[in-house]
Amino acid sequence: MTVQSILKHKAKGNGPTAVTVQSSATVMEAARKLAQFKIGAVVVTKIDGGVAGILSERDIVRRIAEVGPDILSVPVRDVMTREVVTCTAETTVDEVMARMTHGRFRHMPVIDANNRLVDVISIGDVVKRHVEDVEHEATALREYIYTH
Ligand code: AMP
């Protein structure tokens, strides 16, 4: 199973495909986006649509604990993680899970062949899909048992 099969079924609602901020935005502006879209991380994008970094709620909470609430007025570029692990639509879900487990993070930007951001996949998307697959398999097994 690939990332593409999860993205196809991801409920988008009315929100954007991937929620992004510019690196010059303040941490407060990024926090407002996390709250507005009920998500755990925003991707920081370059002018050309490439990935410059990622900022998760954990980064914000950690920096508030270290520095205090003044951190909310600094630019995202000073707080974001710069070494971002990404995947493409062709990456397998097993590989995404391995990268997330190894890196201890829950979000992964999906990029295209030109390194431009196309979407974000979260551990929640992966788990939701896994639960659906297990439920389908159980239903199919039950039907098989009742009809044989
Ligand atoms: P998360 O578990 O995704 O909320 O993030 C935990 C930490 O990992 C934070 O410092 C994030 O900035 C960082 N992080 C999140 N996603 C990624 C990623 N795909 N690549 C590298 N670091 C990440």
PDB file of C-alpha atoms and ligand atoms in Angstrom:
ATOM      1  CA  MET A   1       0.000   0.000   0.000  1.00  0.00           C
ATOM      2  CA  THR A   2       1.336   3.444  -0.914  1.00  0.00           C
ATOM      3  CA  VAL A   3       0.892   6.970   0.453  1.00  0.00           C
ATOM      4  CA  GLN A   4      -1.241   7.747  -2.624  1.00  0.00           C
ATOM      5  CA  SER A   5      -3.932   5.275  -1.511  1.00  0.00           C
ATOM      6  CA  ILE A   6      -4.258   7.114   1.818  1.00  0.00           C
ATOM      7  CA  LEU A   7      -4.240  10.617   0.311  1.00  0.00           C
ATOM      8  CA  LYS A   8      -7.047   9.658  -2.099  1.00  0.00           C
ATOM      9  CA  HIS A   9      -9.348   8.817   0.808  1.00  0.00           C
ATOM     10  CA  LYS A  10      -8.268  11.561   3.172  1.00  0.00           C
ATOM     11  CA  ALA A  11     -11.235  13.722   4.169  1.00  0.00           C
ATOM     12  CA  LYS A  12     -10.283  17.274   3.274  1.00  0.00           C
ATOM     13  CA  GLY A  13     -13.423  19.132   4.392  1.00  0.00           C
ATOM     14  CA  ASN A  14     -13.159  22.728   3.253  1.00  0.00           C
ATOM     15  CA  GLY A  15      -9.572  23.174   4.386  1.00  0.00           C
ATOM     16  CA  PRO A  16      -6.443  23.267   2.233  1.00  0.00           C
ATOM     17  CA  THR A  17      -4.634  20.047   1.246  1.00  0.00           C
ATOM     18  CA  ALA A  18      -1.649  20.907   3.374  1.00  0.00           C
ATOM     19  CA  VAL A  19      -1.644  23.733   5.907  1.00  0.00           C
ATOM     20  CA  THR A  20       1.478  25.859   5.460  1.00  0.00           C
ATOM     21  CA  VAL A  21       3.152  28.980   6.816  1.00  0.00           C
ATOM     22  CA  GLN A  22       5.993  31.174   5.597  1.00  0.00           C
ATOM     23  CA  SER A  23       9.182  31.106   7.674  1.00  0.00           C
ATOM     24  CA  SER A  24       8.718  34.832   8.406  1.00  0.00           C
ATOM     25  CA  ALA A  25       5.325  34.260  10.076  1.00  0.00           C
ATOM     26  CA  THR A  26       5.307  34.439  13.865  1.00  0.00           C
ATOM     27  CA  VAL A  27       4.960  31.347  16.035  1.00  0.00           C
ATOM     28  CA  MET A  28       1.627  32.828  17.230  1.00  0.00           C
ATOM     29  CA  GLU A  29       0.346  32.906  13.632  1.00  0.00           C
ATOM     30  CA  ALA A  30       1.397  29.271  13.208  1.00  0.00           C
ATOM     31  CA  ALA A  31      -0.285  28.312  16.506  1.00  0.00           C
ATOM     32  CA  ARG A  32      -3.519  29.943  15.289  1.00  0.00           C
ATOM     33  CA  LYS A  33      -3.393  27.775  12.148  1.00  0.00           C
ATOM     34  CA  LEU A  34      -2.872  24.626  14.236  1.00  0.00           C
ATOM     35  CA  ALA A  35      -5.966  25.555  16.247  1.00  0.00           C
ATOM     36  CA  GLN A  36      -8.048  26.680  13.241  1.00  0.00           C
ATOM     37  CA  PHE A  37      -7.469  23.468  11.271  1.00  0.00           C
ATOM     38  CA  LYS A  38      -7.296  21.164  14.338  1.00  0.00           C
ATOM     39  CA  ILE A  39      -3.904  19.776  13.305  1.00  0.00           C
ATOM     40  CA  GLY A  40      -0.588  19.072  15.041  1.00  0.00           C
ATOM     41  CA  ALA A  41       1.954  20.515  12.605  1.00  0.00           C
ATOM     42  CA  VAL A  42       2.314  23.067   9.814  1.00  0.00           C
ATOM     43  CA  VAL A  43       4.763  22.776   6.944  1.00  0.00           C
ATOM     44  CA  VAL A  44       6.980  25.810   6.392  1.00  0.00           C
ATOM     45  CA  THR A  45       7.238  26.420   2.664  1.00  0.00           C
ATOM     46  CA  LYS A  46       9.689  28.273   0.437  1.00  0.00           C
ATOM     47  CA  ILE A  47       8.531  30.731  -2.232  1.00  0.00           C
ATOM     48  CA  ASP A  48       8.941  27.986  -4.877  1.00  0.00           C
ATOM     49  CA  GLY A  49       6.670  25.563  -2.966  1.00  0.00           C
ATOM     50  CA  GLY A  50       9.571  23.536  -1.569  1.00  0.00           C
ATOM     51  CA  VAL A  51       9.724  22.464   2.080  1.00  0.00           C
ATOM     52  CA  ALA A  52      11.833  24.768   4.292  1.00  0.00           C
ATOM     53  CA  GLY A  53      10.881  23.163   7.604  1.00  0.00           C
ATOM     54  CA  ILE A  54       8.129  21.828   9.828  1.00  0.00           C
ATOM     55  CA  LEU A  55       6.685  23.263  13.029  1.00  0.00           C
ATOM     56  CA  SER A  56       4.752  21.013  15.360  1.00  0.00           C
ATOM     57  CA  GLU A  57       2.786  21.770  18.509  1.00  0.00           C
ATOM     58  CA  ARG A  58       5.613  20.008  20.375  1.00  0.00           C
ATOM     59  CA  ASP A  59       8.143  22.577  19.142  1.00  0.00           C
ATOM     60  CA  ILE A  60       5.927  25.387  20.403  1.00  0.00           C
ATOM     61  CA  VAL A  61       5.254  23.792  23.803  1.00  0.00           C
ATOM     62  CA  ARG A  62       8.950  22.945  24.293  1.00  0.00           C
ATOM     63  CA  ARG A  63      10.074  26.482  23.462  1.00  0.00           C
ATOM     64  CA  ILE A  64       7.421  28.027  25.728  1.00  0.00           C
ATOM     65  CA  ALA A  65       8.741  25.808  28.545  1.00  0.00           C
ATOM     66  CA  GLU A  66      12.362  26.831  27.762  1.00  0.00           C
ATOM     67  CA  VAL A  67      11.991  30.506  26.877  1.00  0.00           C
ATOM     68  CA  GLY A  68       8.506  31.534  28.000  1.00  0.00           C
ATOM     69  CA  PRO A  69       5.544  32.957  26.102  1.00  0.00           C
ATOM     70  CA  ASP A  70       7.718  35.617  24.379  1.00  0.00           C
ATOM     71  CA  ILE A  71       8.577  32.845  21.898  1.00  0.00           C
ATOM     72  CA  LEU A  72       5.143  33.386  20.343  1.00  0.00           C
ATOM     73  CA  SER A  73       6.314  36.620  18.710  1.00  0.00           C
ATOM     74  CA  VAL A  74       9.514  35.239  17.103  1.00  0.00           C
ATOM     75  CA  PRO A  75       9.552  34.101  13.453  1.00  0.00           C
ATOM     76  CA  VAL A  76       8.774  30.469  12.707  1.00  0.00           C
ATOM     77  CA  ARG A  77      12.231  30.085  11.107  1.00  0.00           C
ATOM     78  CA  ASP A  78      13.832  30.342  14.578  1.00  0.00           C
ATOM     79  CA  VAL A  79      11.783  27.482  16.033  1.00  0.00           C
ATOM     80  CA  MET A  80      11.031  25.087  13.152  1.00  0.00           C
ATOM     81  CA  THR A  81      12.804  21.800  12.454  1.00  0.00           C
ATOM     82  CA  ARG A  82      14.926  22.282   9.325  1.00  0.00           C
ATOM     83  CA  GLU A  83      15.945  18.705   8.561  1.00  0.00           C
ATOM     84  CA  VAL A  84      12.583  17.443   7.357  1.00  0.00           C
ATOM     85  CA  VAL A  85      12.012  13.791   6.472  1.00  0.00           C
ATOM     86  CA  THR A  86       9.648  13.656   3.506  1.00  0.00           C
ATOM     87  CA  CYS A  87       8.031  11.021   1.318  1.00  0.00           C
ATOM     88  CA  THR A  88       6.395  10.876  -2.098  1.00  0.00           C
ATOM     89  CA  ALA A  89       3.000   9.506  -3.150  1.00  0.00           C
ATOM     90  CA  GLU A  90       4.811   6.335  -4.253  1.00  0.00           C
ATOM     91  CA  THR A  91       6.414   5.657  -0.844  1.00  0.00           C
ATOM     92  CA  THR A  92       4.886   2.625   0.879  1.00  0.00           C
ATOM     93  CA  VAL A  93       2.907   3.127   4.076  1.00  0.00           C
ATOM     94  CA  ASP A  94       5.206   0.604   5.805  1.00  0.00           C
ATOM     95  CA  GLU A  95       8.167   2.837   4.926  1.00  0.00           C
ATOM     96  CA  VAL A  96       6.342   5.942   6.257  1.00  0.00           C
ATOM     97  CA  MET A  97       5.634   4.114   9.544  1.00  0.00           C
ATOM     98  CA  ALA A  98       9.275   3.036   9.765  1.00  0.00           C
ATOM     99  CA  ARG A  99      10.522   6.610   9.169  1.00  0.00           C
ATOM    100  CA  MET A 100       8.056   8.066  11.709  1.00  0.00           C
ATOM    101  CA  THR A 101       8.951   5.460  14.330  1.00  0.00           C
ATOM    102  CA  HIS A 102      12.678   5.889  13.753  1.00  0.00           C
ATOM    103  CA  GLY A 103      12.488   9.716  13.789  1.00  0.00           C
ATOM    104  CA  ARG A 104       9.879   9.882  16.612  1.00  0.00           C
ATOM    105  CA  PHE A 105       7.584  12.287  14.764  1.00  0.00           C
ATOM    106  CA  ARG A 106       3.973  12.050  13.633  1.00  0.00           C
ATOM    107  CA  HIS A 107       3.868  14.140  10.449  1.00  0.00           C
ATOM    108  CA  MET A 108       5.450  13.789   7.049  1.00  0.00           C
ATOM    109  CA  PRO A 109       5.220  16.201   4.112  1.00  0.00           C
ATOM    110  CA  VAL A 110       4.530  14.499   0.785  1.00  0.00           C
ATOM    111  CA  ILE A 111       6.534  16.043  -2.051  1.00  0.00           C
ATOM    112  CA  ASP A 112       6.499  15.609  -5.841  1.00  0.00           C
ATOM    113  CA  ALA A 113       9.387  14.939  -8.232  1.00  0.00           C
ATOM    114  CA  ASN A 114      10.221  18.683  -8.215  1.00  0.00           C
ATOM    115  CA  ASN A 115      10.458  18.736  -4.400  1.00  0.00           C
ATOM    116  CA  ARG A 116       7.225  20.724  -4.149  1.00  0.00           C
ATOM    117  CA  LEU A 117       4.810  20.070  -1.289  1.00  0.00           C
ATOM    118  CA  VAL A 118       1.679  18.172  -2.361  1.00  0.00           C
ATOM    119  CA  ASP A 119       0.171  17.042   0.978  1.00  0.00           C
ATOM    120  CA  VAL A 120       0.937  15.947   4.518  1.00  0.00           C
ATOM    121  CA  ILE A 121       0.439  12.472   5.941  1.00  0.00           C
ATOM    122  CA  SER A 122       0.071  12.038   9.703  1.00  0.00           C
ATOM    123  CA  ILE A 123       0.305   9.017  11.973  1.00  0.00           C
ATOM    124  CA  GLY A 124      -3.455   9.519  12.474  1.00  0.00           C
ATOM    125  CA  ASP A 125      -4.090   9.024   8.724  1.00  0.00           C
ATOM    126  CA  VAL A 126      -1.980   5.841   8.775  1.00  0.00           C
ATOM    127  CA  VAL A 127      -3.693   4.392  11.856  1.00  0.00           C
ATOM    128  CA  LYS A 128      -7.182   5.265  10.528  1.00  0.00           C
ATOM    129  CA  ARG A 129      -6.446   3.461   7.270  1.00  0.00           C
ATOM    130  CA  HIS A 130      -5.022   0.473   9.131  1.00  0.00           C
ATOM    131  CA  VAL A 131      -8.154   0.192  11.315  1.00  0.00           C
ATOM    132  CA  GLU A 132     -10.391   0.367   8.203  1.00  0.00           C
ATOM    133  CA  ASP A 133      -8.362  -2.389   6.527  1.00  0.00           C
ATOM    134  CA  VAL A 134      -8.595  -4.633   9.604  1.00  0.00           C
ATOM    135  CA  GLU A 135     -12.381  -4.042   9.801  1.00  0.00           C
ATOM    136  CA  HIS A 136     -12.829  -4.915   6.095  1.00  0.00           C
ATOM    137  CA  GLU A 137     -10.785  -8.065   6.547  1.00  0.00           C
ATOM    138  CA  ALA A 138     -12.846  -9.113   9.603  1.00  0.00           C
ATOM    139  CA  THR A 139     -16.114  -8.509   7.677  1.00  0.00           C
ATOM    140  CA  ALA A 140     -14.860 -10.547   4.711  1.00  0.00           C
ATOM    141  CA  LEU A 141     -13.757 -13.401   7.007  1.00  0.00           C
ATOM    142  CA  ARG A 142     -17.128 -13.372   8.837  1.00  0.00           C
ATOM    143  CA  GLU A 143     -19.015 -13.517   5.519  1.00  0.00           C
ATOM    144  CA  TYR A 144     -16.814 -16.371   4.358  1.00  0.00           C
ATOM    145  CA  ILE A 145     -17.438 -18.334   7.556  1.00  0.00           C
ATOM    146  CA  TYR A 146     -21.248 -17.813   7.406  1.00  0.00           C
ATOM    147  CA  THR A 147     -21.532 -18.782   3.727  1.00  0.00           C
ATOM    148  CA  HIS A 148     -19.333 -21.918   3.817  1.00  0.00           C
TER     149      HIS A 148
HETATM  150  P1  AMP B   1       5.413  15.552  15.823  1.00  0.00           P
HETATM  151  O1  AMP B   1       5.489  14.248  16.553  1.00  0.00           O
HETATM  152  O2  AMP B   1       5.174  15.370  14.351  1.00  0.00           O
HETATM  153  O3  AMP B   1       4.473  16.527  16.459  1.00  0.00           O
HETATM  154  O4  AMP B   1       6.870  16.243  15.878  1.00  0.00           O
HETATM  155  C1  AMP B   1       7.827  15.968  16.874  1.00  0.00           C
HETATM  156  C2  AMP B   1       9.127  16.692  16.494  1.00  0.00           C
HETATM  157  O5  AMP B   1       9.593  16.205  15.220  1.00  0.00           O
HETATM  158  C3  AMP B   1       9.024  18.202  16.321  1.00  0.00           C
HETATM  159  O6  AMP B   1      10.260  18.779  16.709  1.00  0.00           O
HETATM  160  C4  AMP B   1       8.815  18.401  14.820  1.00  0.00           C
HETATM  161  O7  AMP B   1       9.285  19.653  14.347  1.00  0.00           O
HETATM  162  C5  AMP B   1       9.634  17.252  14.266  1.00  0.00           C
HETATM  163  N1  AMP B   1       9.063  16.708  13.021  1.00  0.00           N
HETATM  164  C6  AMP B   1       7.759  16.494  12.740  1.00  0.00           C
HETATM  165  N2  AMP B   1       7.614  15.947  11.524  1.00  0.00           N
HETATM  166  C7  AMP B   1       8.861  15.807  11.031  1.00  0.00           C
HETATM  167  C8  AMP B   1       9.407  15.297   9.801  1.00  0.00           C
HETATM  168  N3  AMP B   1       8.627  14.798   8.853  1.00  0.00           N
HETATM  169  N4  AMP B   1      10.757  15.331   9.636  1.00  0.00           N
HETATM  170  C9  AMP B   1      11.557  15.806  10.595  1.00  0.00           C
HETATM  171  N5  AMP B   1      11.127  16.287  11.766  1.00  0.00           N
HETATM  172  C10 AMP B   1       9.794  16.288  11.987  1.00  0.00           C
END
